[in-house]
Coordinates of C-alpha atoms in Angstrom, one line a residue:
X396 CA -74.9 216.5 59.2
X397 CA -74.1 216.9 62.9
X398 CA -72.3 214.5 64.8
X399 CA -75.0 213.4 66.9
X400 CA -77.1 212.7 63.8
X401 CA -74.3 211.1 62.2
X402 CA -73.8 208.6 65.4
X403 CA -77.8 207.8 65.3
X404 CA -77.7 207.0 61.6
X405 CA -74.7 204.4 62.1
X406 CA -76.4 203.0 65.3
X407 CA -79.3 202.3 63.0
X408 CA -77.4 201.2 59.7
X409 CA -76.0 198.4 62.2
X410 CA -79.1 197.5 63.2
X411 CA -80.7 197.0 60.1
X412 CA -77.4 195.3 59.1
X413 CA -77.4 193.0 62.6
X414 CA -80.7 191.9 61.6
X415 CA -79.8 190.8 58.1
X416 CA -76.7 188.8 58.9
X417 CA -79.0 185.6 60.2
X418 CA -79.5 185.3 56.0
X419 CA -76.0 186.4 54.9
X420 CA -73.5 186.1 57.5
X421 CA -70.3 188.3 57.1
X422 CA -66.6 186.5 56.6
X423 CA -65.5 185.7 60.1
X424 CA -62.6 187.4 62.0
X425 CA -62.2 190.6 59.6
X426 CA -60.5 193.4 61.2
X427 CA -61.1 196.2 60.8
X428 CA -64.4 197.7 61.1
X429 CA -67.7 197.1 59.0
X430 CA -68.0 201.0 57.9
X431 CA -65.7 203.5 58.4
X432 CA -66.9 207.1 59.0
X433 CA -66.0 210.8 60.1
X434 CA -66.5 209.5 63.3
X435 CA -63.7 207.4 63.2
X436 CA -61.3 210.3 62.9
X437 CA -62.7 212.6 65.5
X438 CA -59.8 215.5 66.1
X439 CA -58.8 215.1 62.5
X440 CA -56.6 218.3 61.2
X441 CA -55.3 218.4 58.3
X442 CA -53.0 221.3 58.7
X443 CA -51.1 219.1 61.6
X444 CA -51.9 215.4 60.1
X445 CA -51.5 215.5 56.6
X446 CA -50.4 219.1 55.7
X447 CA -49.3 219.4 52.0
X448 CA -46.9 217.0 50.2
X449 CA -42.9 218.0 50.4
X450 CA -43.8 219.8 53.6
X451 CA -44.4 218.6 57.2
X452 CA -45.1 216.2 58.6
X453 CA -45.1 214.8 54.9
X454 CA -47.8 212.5 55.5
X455 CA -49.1 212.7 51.8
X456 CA -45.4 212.3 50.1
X457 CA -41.8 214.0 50.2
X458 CA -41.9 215.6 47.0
X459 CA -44.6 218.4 45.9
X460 CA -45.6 217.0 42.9
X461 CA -44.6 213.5 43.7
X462 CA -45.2 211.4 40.4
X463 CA -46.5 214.0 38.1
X464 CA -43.1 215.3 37.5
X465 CA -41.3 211.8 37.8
X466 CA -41.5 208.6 38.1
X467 CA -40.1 206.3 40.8
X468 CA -37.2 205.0 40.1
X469 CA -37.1 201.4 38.9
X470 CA -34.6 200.0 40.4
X471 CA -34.6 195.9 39.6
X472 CA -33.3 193.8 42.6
X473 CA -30.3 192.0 40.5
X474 CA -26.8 189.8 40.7
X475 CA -25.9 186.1 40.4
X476 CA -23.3 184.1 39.5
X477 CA -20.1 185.7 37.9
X478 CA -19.8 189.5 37.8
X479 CA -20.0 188.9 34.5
X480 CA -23.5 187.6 34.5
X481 CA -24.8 190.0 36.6
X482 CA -22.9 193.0 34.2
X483 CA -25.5 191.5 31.4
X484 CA -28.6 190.9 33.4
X485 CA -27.9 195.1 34.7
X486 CA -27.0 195.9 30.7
X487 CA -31.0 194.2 29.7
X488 CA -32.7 195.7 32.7
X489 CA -31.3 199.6 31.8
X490 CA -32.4 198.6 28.0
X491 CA -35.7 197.9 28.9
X492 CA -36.5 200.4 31.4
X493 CA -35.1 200.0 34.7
X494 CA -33.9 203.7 35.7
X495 CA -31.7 202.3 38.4
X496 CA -29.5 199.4 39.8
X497 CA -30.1 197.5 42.7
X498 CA -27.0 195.0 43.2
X499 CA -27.8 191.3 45.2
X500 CA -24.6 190.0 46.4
X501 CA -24.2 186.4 47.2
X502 CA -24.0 185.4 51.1
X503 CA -20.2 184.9 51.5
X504 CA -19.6 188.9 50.1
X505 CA -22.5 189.9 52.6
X506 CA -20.1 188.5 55.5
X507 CA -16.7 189.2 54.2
X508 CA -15.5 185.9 52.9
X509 CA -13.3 185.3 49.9
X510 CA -15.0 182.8 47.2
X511 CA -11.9 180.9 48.0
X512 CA -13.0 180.2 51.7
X513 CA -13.7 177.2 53.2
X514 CA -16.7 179.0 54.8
X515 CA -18.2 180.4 50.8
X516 CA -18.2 176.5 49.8
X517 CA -21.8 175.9 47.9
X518 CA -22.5 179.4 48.3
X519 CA -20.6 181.1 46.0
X520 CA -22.9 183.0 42.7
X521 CA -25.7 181.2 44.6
X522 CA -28.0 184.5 45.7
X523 CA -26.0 187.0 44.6
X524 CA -23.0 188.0 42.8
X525 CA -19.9 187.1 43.8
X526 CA -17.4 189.7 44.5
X527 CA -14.3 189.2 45.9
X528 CA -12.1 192.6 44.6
X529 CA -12.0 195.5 42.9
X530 CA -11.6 193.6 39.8
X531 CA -14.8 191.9 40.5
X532 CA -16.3 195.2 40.6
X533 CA -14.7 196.5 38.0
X534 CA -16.4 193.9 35.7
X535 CA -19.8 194.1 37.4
X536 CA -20.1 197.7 35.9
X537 CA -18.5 197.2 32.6
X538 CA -19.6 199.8 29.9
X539 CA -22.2 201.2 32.5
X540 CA -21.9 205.1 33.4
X541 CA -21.8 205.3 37.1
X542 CA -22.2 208.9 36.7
X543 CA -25.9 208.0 34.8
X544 CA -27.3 205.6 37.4
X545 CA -27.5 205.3 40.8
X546 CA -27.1 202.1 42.1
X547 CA -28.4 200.3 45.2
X548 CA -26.3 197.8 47.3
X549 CA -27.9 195.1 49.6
X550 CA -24.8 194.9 51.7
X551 CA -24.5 195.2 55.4
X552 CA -21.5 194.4 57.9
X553 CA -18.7 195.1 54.8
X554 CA -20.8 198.0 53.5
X555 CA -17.8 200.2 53.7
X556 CA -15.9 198.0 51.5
X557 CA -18.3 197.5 48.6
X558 CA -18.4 201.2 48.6
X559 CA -14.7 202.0 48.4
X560 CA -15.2 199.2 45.8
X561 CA -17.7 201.2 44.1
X562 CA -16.1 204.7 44.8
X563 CA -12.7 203.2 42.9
X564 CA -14.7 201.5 40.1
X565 CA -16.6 205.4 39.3
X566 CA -12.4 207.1 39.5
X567 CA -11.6 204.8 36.9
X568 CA -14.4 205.9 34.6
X569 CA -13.1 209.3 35.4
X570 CA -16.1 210.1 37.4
X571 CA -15.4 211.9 40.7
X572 CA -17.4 210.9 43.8
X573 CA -18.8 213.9 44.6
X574 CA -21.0 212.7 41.5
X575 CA -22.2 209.3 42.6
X576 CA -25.5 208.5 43.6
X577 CA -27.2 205.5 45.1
X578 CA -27.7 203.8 48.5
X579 CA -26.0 201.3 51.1
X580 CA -28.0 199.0 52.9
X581 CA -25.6 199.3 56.0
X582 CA -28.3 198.5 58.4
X583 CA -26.2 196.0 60.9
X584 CA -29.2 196.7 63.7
X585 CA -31.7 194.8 61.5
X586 CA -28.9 192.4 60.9
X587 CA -29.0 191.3 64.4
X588 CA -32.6 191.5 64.6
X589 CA -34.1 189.7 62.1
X590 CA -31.3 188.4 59.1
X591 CA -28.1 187.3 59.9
X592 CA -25.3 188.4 58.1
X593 CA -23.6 190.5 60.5
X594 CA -19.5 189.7 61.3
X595 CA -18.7 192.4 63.8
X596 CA -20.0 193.1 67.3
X597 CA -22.3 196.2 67.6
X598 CA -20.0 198.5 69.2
X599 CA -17.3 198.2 65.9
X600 CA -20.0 197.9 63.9
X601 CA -21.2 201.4 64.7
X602 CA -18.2 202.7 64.5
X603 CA -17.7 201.9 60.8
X604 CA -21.8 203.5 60.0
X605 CA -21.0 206.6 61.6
X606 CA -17.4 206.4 59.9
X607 CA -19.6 206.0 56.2
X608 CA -21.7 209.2 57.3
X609 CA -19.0 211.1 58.1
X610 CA -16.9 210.3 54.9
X611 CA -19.9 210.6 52.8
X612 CA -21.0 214.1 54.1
X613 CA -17.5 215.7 53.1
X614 CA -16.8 213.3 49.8
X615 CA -20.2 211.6 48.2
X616 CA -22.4 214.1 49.5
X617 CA -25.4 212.6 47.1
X618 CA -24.7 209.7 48.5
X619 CA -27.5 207.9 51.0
X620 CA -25.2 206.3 53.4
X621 CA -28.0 204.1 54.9
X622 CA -30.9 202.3 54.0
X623 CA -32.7 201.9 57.1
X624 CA -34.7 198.6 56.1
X625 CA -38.1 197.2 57.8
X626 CA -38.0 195.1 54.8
X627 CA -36.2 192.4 56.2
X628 CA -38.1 192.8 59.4
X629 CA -41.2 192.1 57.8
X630 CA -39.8 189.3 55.9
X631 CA -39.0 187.6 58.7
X632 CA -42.8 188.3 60.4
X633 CA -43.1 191.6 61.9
X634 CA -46.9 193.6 61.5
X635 CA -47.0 196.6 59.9
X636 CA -47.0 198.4 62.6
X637 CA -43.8 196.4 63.6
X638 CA -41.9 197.1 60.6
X639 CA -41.9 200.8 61.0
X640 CA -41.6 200.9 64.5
X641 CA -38.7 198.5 64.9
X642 CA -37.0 200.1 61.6
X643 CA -37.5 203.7 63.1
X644 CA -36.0 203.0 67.0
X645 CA -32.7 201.8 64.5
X646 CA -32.7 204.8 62.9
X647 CA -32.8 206.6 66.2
X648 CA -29.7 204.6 67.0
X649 CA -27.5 205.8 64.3
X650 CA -28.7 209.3 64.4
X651 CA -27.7 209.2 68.1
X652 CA -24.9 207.3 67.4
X653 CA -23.9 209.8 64.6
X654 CA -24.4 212.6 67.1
X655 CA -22.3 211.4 69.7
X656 CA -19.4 211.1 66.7
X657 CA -20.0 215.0 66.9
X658 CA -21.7 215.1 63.8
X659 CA -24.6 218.0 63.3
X660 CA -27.8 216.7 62.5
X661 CA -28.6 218.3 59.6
X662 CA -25.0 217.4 58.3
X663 CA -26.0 213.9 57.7
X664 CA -29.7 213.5 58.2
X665 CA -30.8 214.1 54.5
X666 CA -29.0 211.1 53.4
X667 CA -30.5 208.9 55.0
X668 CA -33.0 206.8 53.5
X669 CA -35.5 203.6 54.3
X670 CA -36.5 200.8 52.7
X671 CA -39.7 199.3 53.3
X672 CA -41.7 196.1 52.5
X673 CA -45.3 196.4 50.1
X674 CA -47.4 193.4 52.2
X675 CA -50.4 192.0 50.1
X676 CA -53.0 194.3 52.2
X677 CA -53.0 196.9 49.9
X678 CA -54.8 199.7 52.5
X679 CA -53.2 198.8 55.1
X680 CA -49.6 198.8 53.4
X681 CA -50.6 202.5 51.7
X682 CA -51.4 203.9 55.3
X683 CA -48.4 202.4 56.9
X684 CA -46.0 204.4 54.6
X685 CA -48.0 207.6 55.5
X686 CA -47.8 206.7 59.0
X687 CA -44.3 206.3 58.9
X688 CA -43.2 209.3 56.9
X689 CA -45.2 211.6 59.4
X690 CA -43.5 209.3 62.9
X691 CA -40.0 210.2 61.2
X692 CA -40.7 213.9 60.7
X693 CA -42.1 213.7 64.4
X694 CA -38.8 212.0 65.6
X695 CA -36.1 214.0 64.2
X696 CA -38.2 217.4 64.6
X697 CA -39.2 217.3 68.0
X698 CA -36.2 214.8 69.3
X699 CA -33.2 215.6 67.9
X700 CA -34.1 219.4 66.8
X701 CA -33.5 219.0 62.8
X702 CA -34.0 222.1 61.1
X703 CA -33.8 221.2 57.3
X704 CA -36.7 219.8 55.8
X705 CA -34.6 217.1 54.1
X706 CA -33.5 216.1 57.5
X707 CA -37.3 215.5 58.8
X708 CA -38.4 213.5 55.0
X709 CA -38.6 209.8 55.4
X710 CA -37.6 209.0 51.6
X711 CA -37.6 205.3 51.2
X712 CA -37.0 202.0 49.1
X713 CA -39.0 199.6 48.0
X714 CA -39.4 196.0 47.3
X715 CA -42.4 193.5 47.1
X716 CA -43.1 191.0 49.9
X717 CA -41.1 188.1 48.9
X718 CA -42.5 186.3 51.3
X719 CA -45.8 186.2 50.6
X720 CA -45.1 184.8 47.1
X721 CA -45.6 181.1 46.7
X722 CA -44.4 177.7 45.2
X723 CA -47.6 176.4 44.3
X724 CA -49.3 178.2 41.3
X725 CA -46.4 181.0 40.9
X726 CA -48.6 182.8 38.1
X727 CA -50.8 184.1 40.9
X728 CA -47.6 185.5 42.1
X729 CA -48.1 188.2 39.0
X730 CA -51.3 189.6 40.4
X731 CA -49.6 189.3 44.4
X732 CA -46.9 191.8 43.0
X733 CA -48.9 194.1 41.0
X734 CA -51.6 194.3 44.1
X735 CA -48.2 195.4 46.1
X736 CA -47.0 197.3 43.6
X737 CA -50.4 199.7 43.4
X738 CA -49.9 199.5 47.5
X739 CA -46.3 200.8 46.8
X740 CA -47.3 203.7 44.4
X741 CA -50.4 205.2 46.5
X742 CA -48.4 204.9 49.5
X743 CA -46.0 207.3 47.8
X744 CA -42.4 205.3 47.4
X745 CA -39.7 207.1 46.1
X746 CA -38.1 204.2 44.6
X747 CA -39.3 200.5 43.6
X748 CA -38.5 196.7 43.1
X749 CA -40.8 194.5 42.1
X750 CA -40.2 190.5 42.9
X751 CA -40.7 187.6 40.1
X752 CA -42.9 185.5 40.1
X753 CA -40.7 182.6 40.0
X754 CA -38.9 183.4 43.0
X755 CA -40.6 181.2 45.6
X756 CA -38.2 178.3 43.7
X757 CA -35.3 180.2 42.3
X758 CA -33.6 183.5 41.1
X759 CA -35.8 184.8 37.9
X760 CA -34.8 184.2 34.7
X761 CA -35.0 187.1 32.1
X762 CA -38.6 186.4 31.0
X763 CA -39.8 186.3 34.7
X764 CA -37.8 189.6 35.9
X765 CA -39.7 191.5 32.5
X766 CA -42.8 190.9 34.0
X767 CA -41.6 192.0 37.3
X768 CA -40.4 195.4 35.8
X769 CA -43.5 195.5 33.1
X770 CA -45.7 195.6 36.2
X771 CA -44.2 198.8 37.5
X772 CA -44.6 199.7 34.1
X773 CA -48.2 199.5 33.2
X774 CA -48.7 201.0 36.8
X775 CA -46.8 204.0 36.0
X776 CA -48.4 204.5 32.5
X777 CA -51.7 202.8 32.4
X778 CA -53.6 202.5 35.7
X779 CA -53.7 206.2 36.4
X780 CA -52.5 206.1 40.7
X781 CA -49.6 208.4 39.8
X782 CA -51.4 210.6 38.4
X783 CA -52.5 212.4 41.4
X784 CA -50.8 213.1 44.9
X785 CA -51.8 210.4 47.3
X786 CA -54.9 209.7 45.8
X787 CA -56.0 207.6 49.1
X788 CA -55.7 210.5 51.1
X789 CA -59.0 211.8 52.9
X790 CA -60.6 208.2 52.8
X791 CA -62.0 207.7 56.4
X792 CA -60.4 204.0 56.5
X793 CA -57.4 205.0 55.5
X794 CA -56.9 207.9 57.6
X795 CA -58.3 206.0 60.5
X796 CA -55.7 202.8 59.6
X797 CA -53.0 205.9 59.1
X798 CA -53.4 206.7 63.0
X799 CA -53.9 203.4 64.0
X800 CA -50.6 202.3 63.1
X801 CA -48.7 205.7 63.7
X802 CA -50.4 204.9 67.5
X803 CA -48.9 201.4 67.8
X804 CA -45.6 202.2 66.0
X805 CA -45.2 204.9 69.2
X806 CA -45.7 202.6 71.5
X807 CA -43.6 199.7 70.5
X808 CA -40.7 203.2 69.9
X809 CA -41.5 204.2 74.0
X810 CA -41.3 200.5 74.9
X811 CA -38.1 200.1 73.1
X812 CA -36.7 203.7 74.5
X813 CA -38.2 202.5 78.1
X814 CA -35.3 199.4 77.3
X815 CA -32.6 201.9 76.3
X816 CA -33.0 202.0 72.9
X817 CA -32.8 199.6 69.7
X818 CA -29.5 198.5 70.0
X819 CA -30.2 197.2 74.0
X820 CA -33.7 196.1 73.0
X821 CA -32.1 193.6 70.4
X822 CA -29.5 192.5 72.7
X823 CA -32.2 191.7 75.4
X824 CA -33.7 189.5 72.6
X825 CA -37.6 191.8 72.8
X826 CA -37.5 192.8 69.3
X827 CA -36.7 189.6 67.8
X828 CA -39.4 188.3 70.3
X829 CA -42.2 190.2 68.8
X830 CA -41.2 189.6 65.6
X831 CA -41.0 185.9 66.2
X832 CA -44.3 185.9 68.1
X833 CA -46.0 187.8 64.5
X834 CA -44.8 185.5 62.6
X835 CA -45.6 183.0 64.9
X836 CA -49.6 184.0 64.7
X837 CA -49.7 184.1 61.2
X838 CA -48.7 181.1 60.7
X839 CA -51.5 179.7 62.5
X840 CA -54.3 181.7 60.8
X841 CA -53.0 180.2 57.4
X842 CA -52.6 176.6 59.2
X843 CA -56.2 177.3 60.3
X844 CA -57.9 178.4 57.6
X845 CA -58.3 182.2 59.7
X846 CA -56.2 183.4 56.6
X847 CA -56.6 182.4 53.2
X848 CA -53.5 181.9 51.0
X849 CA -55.1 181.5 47.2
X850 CA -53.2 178.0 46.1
X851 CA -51.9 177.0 49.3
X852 CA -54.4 176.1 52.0
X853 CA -57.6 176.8 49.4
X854 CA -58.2 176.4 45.9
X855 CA -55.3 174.0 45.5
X856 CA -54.5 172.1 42.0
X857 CA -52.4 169.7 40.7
X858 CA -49.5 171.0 39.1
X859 CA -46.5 169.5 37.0
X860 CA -43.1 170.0 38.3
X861 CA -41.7 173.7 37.7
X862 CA -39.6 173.7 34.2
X863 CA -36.9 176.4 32.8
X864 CA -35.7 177.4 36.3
X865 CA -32.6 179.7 36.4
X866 CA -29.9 177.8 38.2
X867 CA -26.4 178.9 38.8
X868 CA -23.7 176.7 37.7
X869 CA -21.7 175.0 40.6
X870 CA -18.9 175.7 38.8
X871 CA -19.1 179.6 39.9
X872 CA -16.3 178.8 43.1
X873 CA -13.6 177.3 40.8
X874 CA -14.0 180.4 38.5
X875 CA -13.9 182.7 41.0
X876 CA -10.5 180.9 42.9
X877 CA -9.3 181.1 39.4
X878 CA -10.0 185.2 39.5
X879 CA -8.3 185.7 43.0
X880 CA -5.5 183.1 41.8
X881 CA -5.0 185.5 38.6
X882 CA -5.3 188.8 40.5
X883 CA -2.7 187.7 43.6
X884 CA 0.0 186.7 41.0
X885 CA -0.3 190.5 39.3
X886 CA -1.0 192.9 42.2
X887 CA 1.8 194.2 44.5
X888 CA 1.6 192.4 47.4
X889 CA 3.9 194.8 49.5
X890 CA 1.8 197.7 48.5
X891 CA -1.2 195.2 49.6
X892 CA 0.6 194.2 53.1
X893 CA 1.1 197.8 53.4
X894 CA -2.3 199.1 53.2
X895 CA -3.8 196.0 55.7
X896 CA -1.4 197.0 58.0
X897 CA -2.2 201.0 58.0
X898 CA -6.0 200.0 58.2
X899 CA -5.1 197.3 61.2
X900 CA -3.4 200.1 62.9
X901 CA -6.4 202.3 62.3
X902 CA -9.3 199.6 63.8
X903 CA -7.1 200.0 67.2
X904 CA -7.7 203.5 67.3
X905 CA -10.9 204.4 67.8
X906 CA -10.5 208.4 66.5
X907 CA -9.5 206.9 63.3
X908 CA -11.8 207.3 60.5
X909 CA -11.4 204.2 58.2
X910 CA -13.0 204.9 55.0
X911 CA -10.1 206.1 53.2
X912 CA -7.9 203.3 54.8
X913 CA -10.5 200.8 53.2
X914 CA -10.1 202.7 49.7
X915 CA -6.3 202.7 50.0
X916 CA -6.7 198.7 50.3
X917 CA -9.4 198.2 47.7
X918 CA -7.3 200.3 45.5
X919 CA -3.9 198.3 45.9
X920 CA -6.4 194.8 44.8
X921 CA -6.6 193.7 48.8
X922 CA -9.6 191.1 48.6
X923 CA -12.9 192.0 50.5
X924 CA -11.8 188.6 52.4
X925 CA -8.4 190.3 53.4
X926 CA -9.9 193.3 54.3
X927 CA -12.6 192.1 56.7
X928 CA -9.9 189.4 58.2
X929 CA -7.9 192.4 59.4
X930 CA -11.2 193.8 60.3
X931 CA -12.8 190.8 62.5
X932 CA -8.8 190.0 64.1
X933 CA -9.0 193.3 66.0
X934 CA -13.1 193.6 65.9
X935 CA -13.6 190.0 66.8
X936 CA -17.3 188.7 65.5
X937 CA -20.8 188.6 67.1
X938 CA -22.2 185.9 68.5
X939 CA -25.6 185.5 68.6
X940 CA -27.6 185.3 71.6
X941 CA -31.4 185.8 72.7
X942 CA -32.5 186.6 76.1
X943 CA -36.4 185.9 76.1

């Protein structure tokens, strides 16, 4: 069929349709179009815009055989309470199928306060774990082969601690770091942006990411040293089109950041990794991940001259929309996560957590967190999407919603170079604008009915009150004051006062490297408290501001 015929046959399919709506009206304010056909990816070349997978611009996956050789990883989002809590919750996940860790740390770790602070009160076990030492640590992997796993760490602004935590913990199981293998968070960019738990301004800040690359490249080399995360960005009301764009103009801040440190590209580059939200549109979600992996490849081919494959892959993390799971009626929140989940898996992650569907109310319990994991589960072996290599690829919508959003994510990246880049962008306030402004509109559709949220604004029932929630015991802070009470009395505190005062000495000197300064600390049973004190005294902390 020629294109000419092509374009009178639609004109008159609309027609006929046009005429037939006055009977049976369509669903108001859909977006995207009625029919999608060849026409709507005019120009289409596959050699350029899809090539094969595991080569550029890796549009259709990172790996050549993606899932038929392995699965993603199942890494279960995990930690509250006591490190001893979390140790068992990690021991049942591993024995039931998880393939990999993924450590939640409760807010006063993620800013660099001591359980004991008056700052932690109320917060302490509360969303996370609570680690305040090596000894901490130490505990939280109990009996668990570091050299087996590879564990993920949701931890920002003291991401350089936890590690040398982690790094100490692995030498004391007799495996060498050159052997470890998992992922930092260490995205302080999106902390500013769109989360909060930041400590230090940007410009120390930096200094300690590019000090983690640099450290990592010569000592954990299979290590991923960041997890560039539009997770958190979608979380808080970004588009799709948002959340890669935004998350992509950071990682074109530490690459150039890394570069000024003198660091090759192609030292460094492969270890970087992303992390990415799976939204309820399931389409639109799998053609935002192929959009994004083939922006990447574009950005660090064609900007910053990489030359190693591994340098140009977008390999990313991911987790279910959190957000979009609700109070009311939690059960649906099964099918919300397995719809991501499928979205997640087509769109070709490399790695996956998948939400409970309690946790609109509270942290899962163990019943609700095998569900969560069963899902990925009966995806993997039942439902048949990883049998084949992006199995959405060549659909017209999807390859028409694939350059849709690769468009928009471009211009929001020239807008935000046009600014001078992410980390000016944020401090002018315009990508926290957009976000807000997002989050802002959807909010309205589902307050006006434009958007339909199953058990919230439309089929609503009358339910009982939740029952056999996991709560953490308040008594999480006194144990833990106890622990650092213990641990003071037995460490040597002139070795301790001796290791805060080399890495003091170090923060003052910008050539200074302070990974192994950290380690030395970590190592002599300085608390992450003591460590980021020393830290924010010559740092000093950010203070949030927006300029809209």
């Amino acid at each position: 069929m020629s294109i000419e015929t092509l374009k009178a046959g639609l004109a008159k399919y609309h027609e006929d349709v046009e005429a037939k709506l006055v009977k049976t009206p369509e669903r108001a304010n859909l977006e995207p179009n009625r029919l999608y056909t060849p026409l709507d990816i005019e120009g289409f070349d596959y050699e350029r815009d899809l090539g094969f997978p595991g080569e550029y611009p890796f549009t259709r996956g990172v790996q050549p055989t993606m899932y038929r050789g392995r699965f993603w990883t199942m890494r279960m989002y995990a930690g509250f309470s006591t490190a001893e809590e979390s140790n068992k919750r990690y021991k049942y996940l591993l024995a039931n199928g998880g393939s990999g860790l993924s450590c939640a740390f409760d807010l006063p770790t993620q800013i660099g306060y001591d359980s004991t602070d008056p700052m932690s009160e109320g917060e302490v076990g509360k969303v996370g774990v609570a680690i305040d030492s090596l000894a901490d640590m130490e505990i939280l992997f109990d009996g668990i082969p570091l050299d087996k796993v590879s564990t993920s760490m949701t931890i920002n602004a003291p991401a350089s601690v936890l590690l040398c935590m982690y790094i100490a913990v692995a030498e004391k199981q007799g495996v060498s770091a050159d052997k470890l293998r998992g992922t930092i968070q260490n995205d302080i960019l999106k902390e500013y942006a769109a989360r909060g738990t930041y400590i230090f301004p940007p410009k120390p800040s930096m200094r300690l990411i590019t000090n983690i690359f640099e450290y990592c490249s010569k000592n954990v080399p299979l290590w991923n040293t960041i997890s560039i995360s539009g997770y958190h960005i979608r979380e808080a009301g970004s588009t799709a089109s948002q959340e890669i764009a935004f998350t992509i103009a950071d990682g074109i801040a530490y690459v150039e950041a890394a570069i000024k440190a003198g660091m090759d590209v192609d030292a460094f580059a492969g270890r970087l990794s992303f992390f990415w939200n799976a939204h309820n549109n399931v389409l639109e979600e799998v053609a935002k991940f192929r959009a994004s992996r083939r922006v990447w490849a574009k950005v660090m081919k064609e900007r910053f001259g990489a030359k190693k494959p591994k340098s140009m892959m977008l390999r990313v993390h991911t987790q279910t929309a959190g957000s979009m799971l609700t109070a009311q009626q939690p059960n649906n929140n099964i099918v919300r996560v397995a719809l991501q989940t499928a979205a997640a898996v087509m769109g070709g992650t490399q790695s996956l957590h998948t939400n409970s569907k309690d946790e609109a109310l509270a942290l899962p319990t163990t019943e609700s967190v095998t569900i969560a994991l069963r899902t990925q589960q009966i995806v993997a072996y039942e439902s048949g999407l990883a049998d084949t290599i992006d199995p959405l690829g060549g659909s017209y919508y999807v390859e028409a919603l694939t350059n849709k959003i690769e468009a928009e994510a471009w211009e929001y990246i020239k807008k935000i170079d046009e600014l001078g880049g992410a980390p000016e962008a944020i401090a002018k306030g315009y990508i926290q604008k957009e976000i807000q402004d997002s989050a802002y509109k959807w909010q309205m559709d589902v307050e006006k009915g434009n958007r339909i949220i199953v058990g919230v604004n439309k089929f609503q029932q009358e339910e009982e009150p939740p029952k056999n929630l996991l709560r953490v015991d308040g008594s999480v802070g006194k144990l833990q004051a106890e622990k650092i009470a213990a641990l003071k009395a037995r460490r040597d505190q002139a070795k301790v006062d001796e290791t805060l005062a080399a890495l003091k000495a170090g923060c003052a000197d910008e050539s200074v490297n302070l990974m192994p300064l950290i380690l030395d600390a970590v190592k002599a049973y300085a608390t992450e408290g003591e460590i980021c004190g020393v830290m924010r005294e010559v740092f000093g902390e950010y203070q949030a501001h927006t300029q809209l």
